[in-house]
Amino acid sequence: MAVEGSAGQDRATSDFSQEFSDFAANLSVADLSPEVIDAAKANIFDTMACATGGYSADGVQDLAGLVTDWGGKPEATIWCTDRRVPAPTAAWVNGMMSHARDFDDTHDAAVLHAGVSVIPAAVAAAEVAPEATGADLVAGVVVGLELISRLGMATTVGIIESGYMYTSLFGHFAATAAAARVLRLDAGQMRNALGIAYSQAAGNHQVTRDAALTKRVQPGFAAKTGLISTAMSRIGIRGAQQTFEGIDGLFRTYFHDRYDPARLREGLGTTFDFVDLSYKPYPCCRFNHTAIDAALALRPRIGDPSAIKAIRVGVNNQAYEAVCTPPDIRRAPRTVVQAQFSIPYTVAAALVTGGVGLNDLSEAALSRPEILALAARTECRVDDGIEAAWGRTISPAHVEVETENGTFSHRIDYPRGHVRNRMTRADFEAKMAGCLAASGLDWPADTVARFRAIVDGLEHAASGRSVLDGLRC
């Protein structure tokens, strides 16, 4: 007898994993519009650029050293090095490296990062399979980015209420789907791999509250799962089949059926949610960005920052919980992770320096008295109007700055890098140049141009592994 879930799916027979696998396993680049292909390549470029900056971030080389010491079959590359390790551990390190600076993409409506699990998994899969072409890599990236975006858009409960980080939780499935498509698994194998991924899926928000380095490791765990799950499926190990909508599937077990099954399926194969991904101009939590943009808009009107008496910032509840509490930590962060998740610190940095860059999110920068003085005068609150209209998304910010010469205010709804406020091609390339400089490695002068050319032509490349040729010192 069929069991009806509260979301209205026939749990005995229907599961989105089958529908998505049927679509994804048969996807060809020839089926995709130039816009979709370009969106996938933009994510490859940005995610791997962010990884170069993450190379020198706390914890990354520790993890790279650990997996190198473990050894194993030299299947895939730890990016920015010539070290080769088993594919799952390469994807694990590369996922951490991509996310370490919190500079990577976001889906502002779904509230997640998409590429940091998908790209490391897809590239590692391309290294495992010499027959995988550039077109296979692009198709795999499309599949993975689309799955994580759809899962996020269909989930109606926010990350603060659920306690899960959707980047990593949904990233386990997205990385698995991406790797499966690169490896050319058939629909049955892909569905099985998604079920195997379900046995590993996790990712919590407590890491952000505790400023844990595992915040930046979680997407790497998801990327690692993608390679493990596809390898297990290829040798015939059976996983769950009703992964998303079964009686004990993801949506009931993790979210108490608070999702929209129609939104999950809407336009599958014809419209792509991931083309709405946003990209970051500032290396910190996306919840900070509207407040930073508003502060920068106010800066010419304010003049001397020393004249500022108070700063007040209104955001939605998700943003308040993620980047405003506890207030004493957010006003005086003691670690880079705490600073990355602080509206008071990043707004103060923007007002003092005229921007928020990688140098502002470093251990050396955290003790600057002029920034800490402004951060100490910053008060954040939940804006009821913003919460009512924008409760599930990246929050707008209303910033009010009280000075000796008057009070000035500005509101930003769509931060820079959003699809309604896009970064330019030159912005992306300047961002990569900054990441290369932050890596501490000695890169050839033409690295950005060389990597850009490789990614631009990736769908025509004979090998998907060729993308790594652009990141060799």
Short mmCIF file of N, CA and C in Angstrom, two decimals, residues 359-460:
data_model
loop_
_atom_site.label_atom_id
_atom_site.label_comp_id
_atom_site.label_asym_id
_atom_site.label_seq_id
_atom_site.Cartn_x
_atom_site.Cartn_y
_atom_site.Cartn_z
N ASN A 359 43.21 40.92 2.33
CA ASN A 359 44.08 41.46 3.37
C ASN A 359 43.31 41.85 4.62
N ASP A 360 42.03 42.17 4.47
CA ASP A 360 41.19 42.54 5.62
C ASP A 360 40.71 41.32 6.40
N LEU A 361 40.78 40.16 5.77
CA LEU A 361 40.36 38.92 6.42
C LEU A 361 41.59 38.05 6.63
N SER A 362 42.52 38.56 7.42
CA SER A 362 43.75 37.87 7.77
C SER A 362 44.00 38.06 9.25
N GLU A 363 44.80 37.16 9.83
CA GLU A 363 45.09 37.27 11.27
C GLU A 363 45.71 38.63 11.60
N ALA A 364 46.58 39.12 10.71
CA ALA A 364 47.27 40.38 10.97
C ALA A 364 46.32 41.57 11.01
N ALA A 365 45.19 41.46 10.30
CA ALA A 365 44.27 42.60 10.19
C ALA A 365 43.30 42.73 11.36
N LEU A 366 43.17 41.69 12.15
CA LEU A 366 42.08 41.65 13.13
C LEU A 366 42.28 42.58 14.31
N SER A 367 43.47 43.11 14.48
CA SER A 367 43.72 43.97 15.64
C SER A 367 43.80 45.44 15.28
N ARG A 368 43.39 45.84 14.08
CA ARG A 368 43.48 47.24 13.68
C ARG A 368 42.52 48.09 14.52
N PRO A 369 43.04 49.04 15.29
CA PRO A 369 42.18 49.76 16.24
C PRO A 369 41.10 50.60 15.59
N GLU A 370 41.38 51.20 14.42
CA GLU A 370 40.38 52.06 13.80
C GLU A 370 39.17 51.27 13.32
N ILE A 371 39.40 50.02 12.92
CA ILE A 371 38.28 49.16 12.49
C ILE A 371 37.54 48.62 13.71
N LEU A 372 38.26 48.17 14.71
CA LEU A 372 37.61 47.65 15.90
C LEU A 372 36.80 48.72 16.62
N ALA A 373 37.27 49.97 16.56
CA ALA A 373 36.52 51.05 17.20
C ALA A 373 35.16 51.24 16.53
N LEU A 374 35.12 51.18 15.19
CA LEU A 374 33.84 51.30 14.48
C LEU A 374 32.97 50.07 14.69
N ALA A 375 33.59 48.90 14.66
CA ALA A 375 32.82 47.67 14.87
C ALA A 375 32.14 47.70 16.24
N ALA A 376 32.84 48.25 17.24
CA ALA A 376 32.28 48.32 18.59
C ALA A 376 31.06 49.24 18.65
N ARG A 377 30.95 50.16 17.68
CA ARG A 377 29.81 51.09 17.66
C ARG A 377 28.68 50.61 16.73
N THR A 378 28.78 49.38 16.27
CA THR A 378 27.81 48.86 15.31
C THR A 378 26.78 47.98 16.02
N GLU A 379 25.54 48.28 15.79
CA GLU A 379 24.43 47.52 16.36
C GLU A 379 23.61 46.91 15.24
N CYS A 380 23.39 45.61 15.31
CA CYS A 380 22.57 44.91 14.30
C CYS A 380 21.23 44.53 14.92
N ARG A 381 20.22 44.43 14.06
CA ARG A 381 18.89 44.05 14.54
C ARG A 381 18.15 43.36 13.42
N VAL A 382 17.08 42.66 13.78
CA VAL A 382 16.18 42.08 12.79
C VAL A 382 15.20 43.16 12.36
N ASP A 383 15.19 43.46 11.07
CA ASP A 383 14.26 44.42 10.49
C ASP A 383 12.97 43.66 10.14
N ASP A 384 11.87 44.00 10.79
CA ASP A 384 10.63 43.24 10.60
C ASP A 384 10.16 43.25 9.15
N GLY A 385 10.32 44.37 8.45
CA GLY A 385 9.89 44.45 7.06
C GLY A 385 10.74 43.57 6.17
N ILE A 386 12.04 43.59 6.38
CA ILE A 386 12.93 42.72 5.61
C ILE A 386 12.64 41.26 5.91
N GLU A 387 12.45 40.94 7.17
CA GLU A 387 12.17 39.56 7.55
C GLU A 387 10.87 39.07 6.90
N ALA A 388 9.85 39.89 6.88
CA ALA A 388 8.57 39.48 6.32
C ALA A 388 8.67 39.19 4.82
N ALA A 389 9.44 39.99 4.11
CA ALA A 389 9.49 39.86 2.65
C ALA A 389 10.65 39.00 2.15
N TRP A 390 11.70 38.84 2.97
CA TRP A 390 12.93 38.20 2.50
C TRP A 390 13.43 37.15 3.49
N GLY A 391 12.55 36.50 4.22
CA GLY A 391 12.97 35.65 5.33
C GLY A 391 13.78 34.44 4.95
N ARG A 392 13.61 33.91 3.72
CA ARG A 392 14.28 32.66 3.35
C ARG A 392 15.53 32.89 2.49
N THR A 393 15.83 34.13 2.14
CA THR A 393 16.90 34.40 1.18
C THR A 393 18.06 35.14 1.84
N ILE A 394 19.12 35.36 1.04
CA ILE A 394 20.15 36.29 1.48
C ILE A 394 19.48 37.64 1.73
N SER A 395 19.82 38.24 2.86
CA SER A 395 19.05 39.39 3.33
C SER A 395 19.48 40.70 2.68
N PRO A 396 18.50 41.56 2.34
CA PRO A 396 18.83 42.97 2.14
C PRO A 396 19.40 43.54 3.44
N ALA A 397 19.98 44.72 3.34
CA ALA A 397 20.47 45.40 4.54
C ALA A 397 20.12 46.87 4.48
N HIS A 398 19.63 47.38 5.60
CA HIS A 398 19.41 48.82 5.76
C HIS A 398 20.46 49.32 6.75
N VAL A 399 21.35 50.16 6.27
CA VAL A 399 22.46 50.65 7.09
C VAL A 399 22.24 52.13 7.37
N GLU A 400 22.32 52.47 8.64
CA GLU A 400 22.19 53.86 9.09
C GLU A 400 23.46 54.24 9.84
N VAL A 401 24.08 55.33 9.41
CA VAL A 401 25.33 55.77 10.03
C VAL A 401 25.10 57.15 10.65
N GLU A 402 25.24 57.21 11.96
CA GLU A 402 25.10 58.48 12.68
C GLU A 402 26.47 59.10 12.87
N THR A 403 26.63 60.34 12.43
CA THR A 403 27.92 61.03 12.53
C THR A 403 27.76 62.35 13.27
N GLU A 404 28.87 63.00 13.50
CA GLU A 404 28.84 64.33 14.12
C GLU A 404 28.16 65.36 13.23
N ASN A 405 28.05 65.02 11.93
CA ASN A 405 27.50 65.97 10.96
C ASN A 405 26.12 65.57 10.44
N GLY A 406 25.50 64.58 11.07
CA GLY A 406 24.18 64.14 10.64
C GLY A 406 24.11 62.63 10.51
N THR A 407 22.93 62.15 10.17
CA THR A 407 22.69 60.72 10.02
C THR A 407 22.38 60.40 8.57
N PHE A 408 23.01 59.35 8.07
CA PHE A 408 22.87 58.96 6.66
C PHE A 408 22.44 57.49 6.61
N SER A 409 21.57 57.16 5.66
CA SER A 409 21.12 55.77 5.56
C SER A 409 21.04 55.34 4.11
N HIS A 410 21.15 54.03 3.91
CA HIS A 410 21.07 53.45 2.57
C HIS A 410 20.66 51.99 2.70
N ARG A 411 19.86 51.53 1.74
CA ARG A 411 19.44 50.12 1.74
C ARG A 411 19.88 49.47 0.43
N ILE A 412 20.38 48.25 0.54
CA ILE A 412 20.74 47.43 -0.62
C ILE A 412 19.93 46.14 -0.56
N ASP A 413 19.21 45.85 -1.63
CA ASP A 413 18.46 44.60 -1.72
C ASP A 413 19.26 43.50 -2.42
N TYR A 414 19.95 43.85 -3.50
CA TYR A 414 20.68 42.87 -4.30
C TYR A 414 22.16 43.21 -4.28
N PRO A 415 22.96 42.41 -3.59
CA PRO A 415 24.37 42.73 -3.46
C PRO A 415 25.11 42.60 -4.79
N ARG A 416 26.24 43.25 -4.86
CA ARG A 416 27.09 43.13 -6.04
C ARG A 416 27.45 41.67 -6.27
N GLY A 417 27.40 41.25 -7.53
CA GLY A 417 27.61 39.85 -7.87
C GLY A 417 26.32 39.07 -8.07
N HIS A 418 25.18 39.63 -7.63
CA HIS A 418 23.87 39.03 -7.87
C HIS A 418 23.55 39.14 -9.35
N VAL A 419 22.65 38.29 -9.83
CA VAL A 419 22.30 38.32 -11.25
C VAL A 419 21.69 39.65 -11.66
N ARG A 420 21.15 40.40 -10.69
CA ARG A 420 20.63 41.74 -10.99
C ARG A 420 21.69 42.84 -10.81
N ASN A 421 22.88 42.43 -10.42
CA ASN A 421 23.95 43.40 -10.15
C ASN A 421 25.28 42.69 -10.41
N ARG A 422 25.49 42.28 -11.64
CA ARG A 422 26.54 41.33 -11.99
C ARG A 422 27.95 41.90 -11.90
N MET A 423 28.89 41.02 -11.59
CA MET A 423 30.30 41.32 -11.76
C MET A 423 30.66 41.18 -13.24
N THR A 424 31.66 41.91 -13.69
CA THR A 424 32.11 41.84 -15.07
C THR A 424 33.18 40.77 -15.23
N ARG A 425 33.48 40.46 -16.47
CA ARG A 425 34.57 39.53 -16.76
C ARG A 425 35.88 40.05 -16.16
N ALA A 426 36.11 41.35 -16.27
CA ALA A 426 37.32 41.94 -15.69
C ALA A 426 37.32 41.80 -14.17
N ASP A 427 36.14 41.90 -13.53
CA ASP A 427 36.04 41.71 -12.08
C ASP A 427 36.49 40.31 -11.69
N PHE A 428 36.03 39.31 -12.43
CA PHE A 428 36.41 37.92 -12.14
C PHE A 428 37.92 37.73 -12.28
N GLU A 429 38.48 38.32 -13.30
CA GLU A 429 39.91 38.14 -13.54
C GLU A 429 40.74 38.87 -12.50
N ALA A 430 40.29 40.04 -12.06
CA ALA A 430 40.97 40.75 -10.98
C ALA A 430 40.86 39.96 -9.67
N LYS A 431 39.71 39.36 -9.46
CA LYS A 431 39.52 38.52 -8.28
C LYS A 431 40.51 37.36 -8.28
N MET A 432 40.67 36.70 -9.43
CA MET A 432 41.62 35.60 -9.50
C MET A 432 43.04 36.09 -9.26
N ALA A 433 43.40 37.23 -9.82
CA ALA A 433 44.74 37.77 -9.60
C ALA A 433 45.00 37.99 -8.11
N GLY A 434 44.00 38.49 -7.39
CA GLY A 434 44.14 38.67 -5.95
C GLY A 434 44.30 37.35 -5.22
N CYS A 435 43.56 36.34 -5.66
CA CYS A 435 43.68 35.02 -5.05
C CYS A 435 45.05 34.41 -5.30
N LEU A 436 45.56 34.55 -6.51
CA LEU A 436 46.90 34.05 -6.82
C LEU A 436 47.93 34.70 -5.92
N ALA A 437 47.81 36.00 -5.71
CA ALA A 437 48.75 36.71 -4.84
C ALA A 437 48.66 36.21 -3.40
N ALA A 438 47.44 35.92 -2.96
CA ALA A 438 47.24 35.46 -1.58
C ALA A 438 47.75 34.05 -1.35
N SER A 439 47.93 33.28 -2.42
CA SER A 439 48.36 31.89 -2.27
C SER A 439 49.77 31.76 -1.73
N GLY A 440 50.61 32.78 -1.98
CA GLY A 440 52.01 32.70 -1.59
C GLY A 440 52.86 31.89 -2.54
N LEU A 441 52.29 31.44 -3.64
CA LEU A 441 53.02 30.66 -4.63
C LEU A 441 53.54 31.56 -5.74
N ASP A 442 54.50 31.05 -6.48
CA ASP A 442 55.13 31.81 -7.55
C ASP A 442 54.48 31.43 -8.88
N TRP A 443 53.48 32.21 -9.28
CA TRP A 443 52.72 31.90 -10.49
C TRP A 443 53.31 32.62 -11.70
N PRO A 444 53.25 32.00 -12.88
CA PRO A 444 53.65 32.72 -14.09
C PRO A 444 52.78 33.95 -14.30
N ALA A 445 53.34 34.96 -14.93
CA ALA A 445 52.63 36.23 -15.10
C ALA A 445 51.35 36.09 -15.91
N ASP A 446 51.30 35.08 -16.78
CA ASP A 446 50.13 34.93 -17.67
C ASP A 446 49.10 33.93 -17.13
N THR A 447 49.15 33.61 -15.84
CA THR A 447 48.28 32.56 -15.31
C THR A 447 46.81 32.86 -15.51
N VAL A 448 46.38 34.07 -15.21
CA VAL A 448 44.96 34.39 -15.34
C VAL A 448 44.52 34.26 -16.79
N ALA A 449 45.29 34.82 -17.72
CA ALA A 449 44.93 34.76 -19.14
C ALA A 449 44.95 33.32 -19.64
N ARG A 450 45.93 32.54 -19.18
CA ARG A 450 46.04 31.15 -19.63
C ARG A 450 44.87 30.33 -19.11
N PHE A 451 44.53 30.51 -17.84
CA PHE A 451 43.41 29.77 -17.27
C PHE A 451 42.10 30.18 -17.91
N ARG A 452 41.94 31.47 -18.16
CA ARG A 452 40.73 31.96 -18.83
C ARG A 452 40.58 31.31 -20.20
N ALA A 453 41.65 31.21 -20.97
CA ALA A 453 41.57 30.63 -22.31
C ALA A 453 41.20 29.15 -22.24
N ILE A 454 41.75 28.43 -21.27
CA ILE A 454 41.44 27.01 -21.13
C ILE A 454 39.97 26.81 -20.79
N VAL A 455 39.46 27.58 -19.83
CA VAL A 455 38.06 27.43 -19.43
C VAL A 455 37.13 27.86 -20.54
N ASP A 456 37.48 28.92 -21.26
CA ASP A 456 36.63 29.39 -22.36
C ASP A 456 36.40 28.32 -23.41
N GLY A 457 37.41 27.49 -23.66
CA GLY A 457 37.29 26.46 -24.70
C GLY A 457 37.05 25.07 -24.17
N LEU A 458 36.63 24.96 -22.91
CA LEU A 458 36.60 23.66 -22.25
C LEU A 458 35.66 22.66 -22.91
N GLU A 459 34.52 23.12 -23.38
CA GLU A 459 33.56 22.17 -23.96
C GLU A 459 34.07 21.54 -25.25
N HIS A 460 35.15 22.09 -25.81
CA HIS A 460 35.73 21.53 -27.04
C HIS A 460 37.01 20.75 -26.77
#
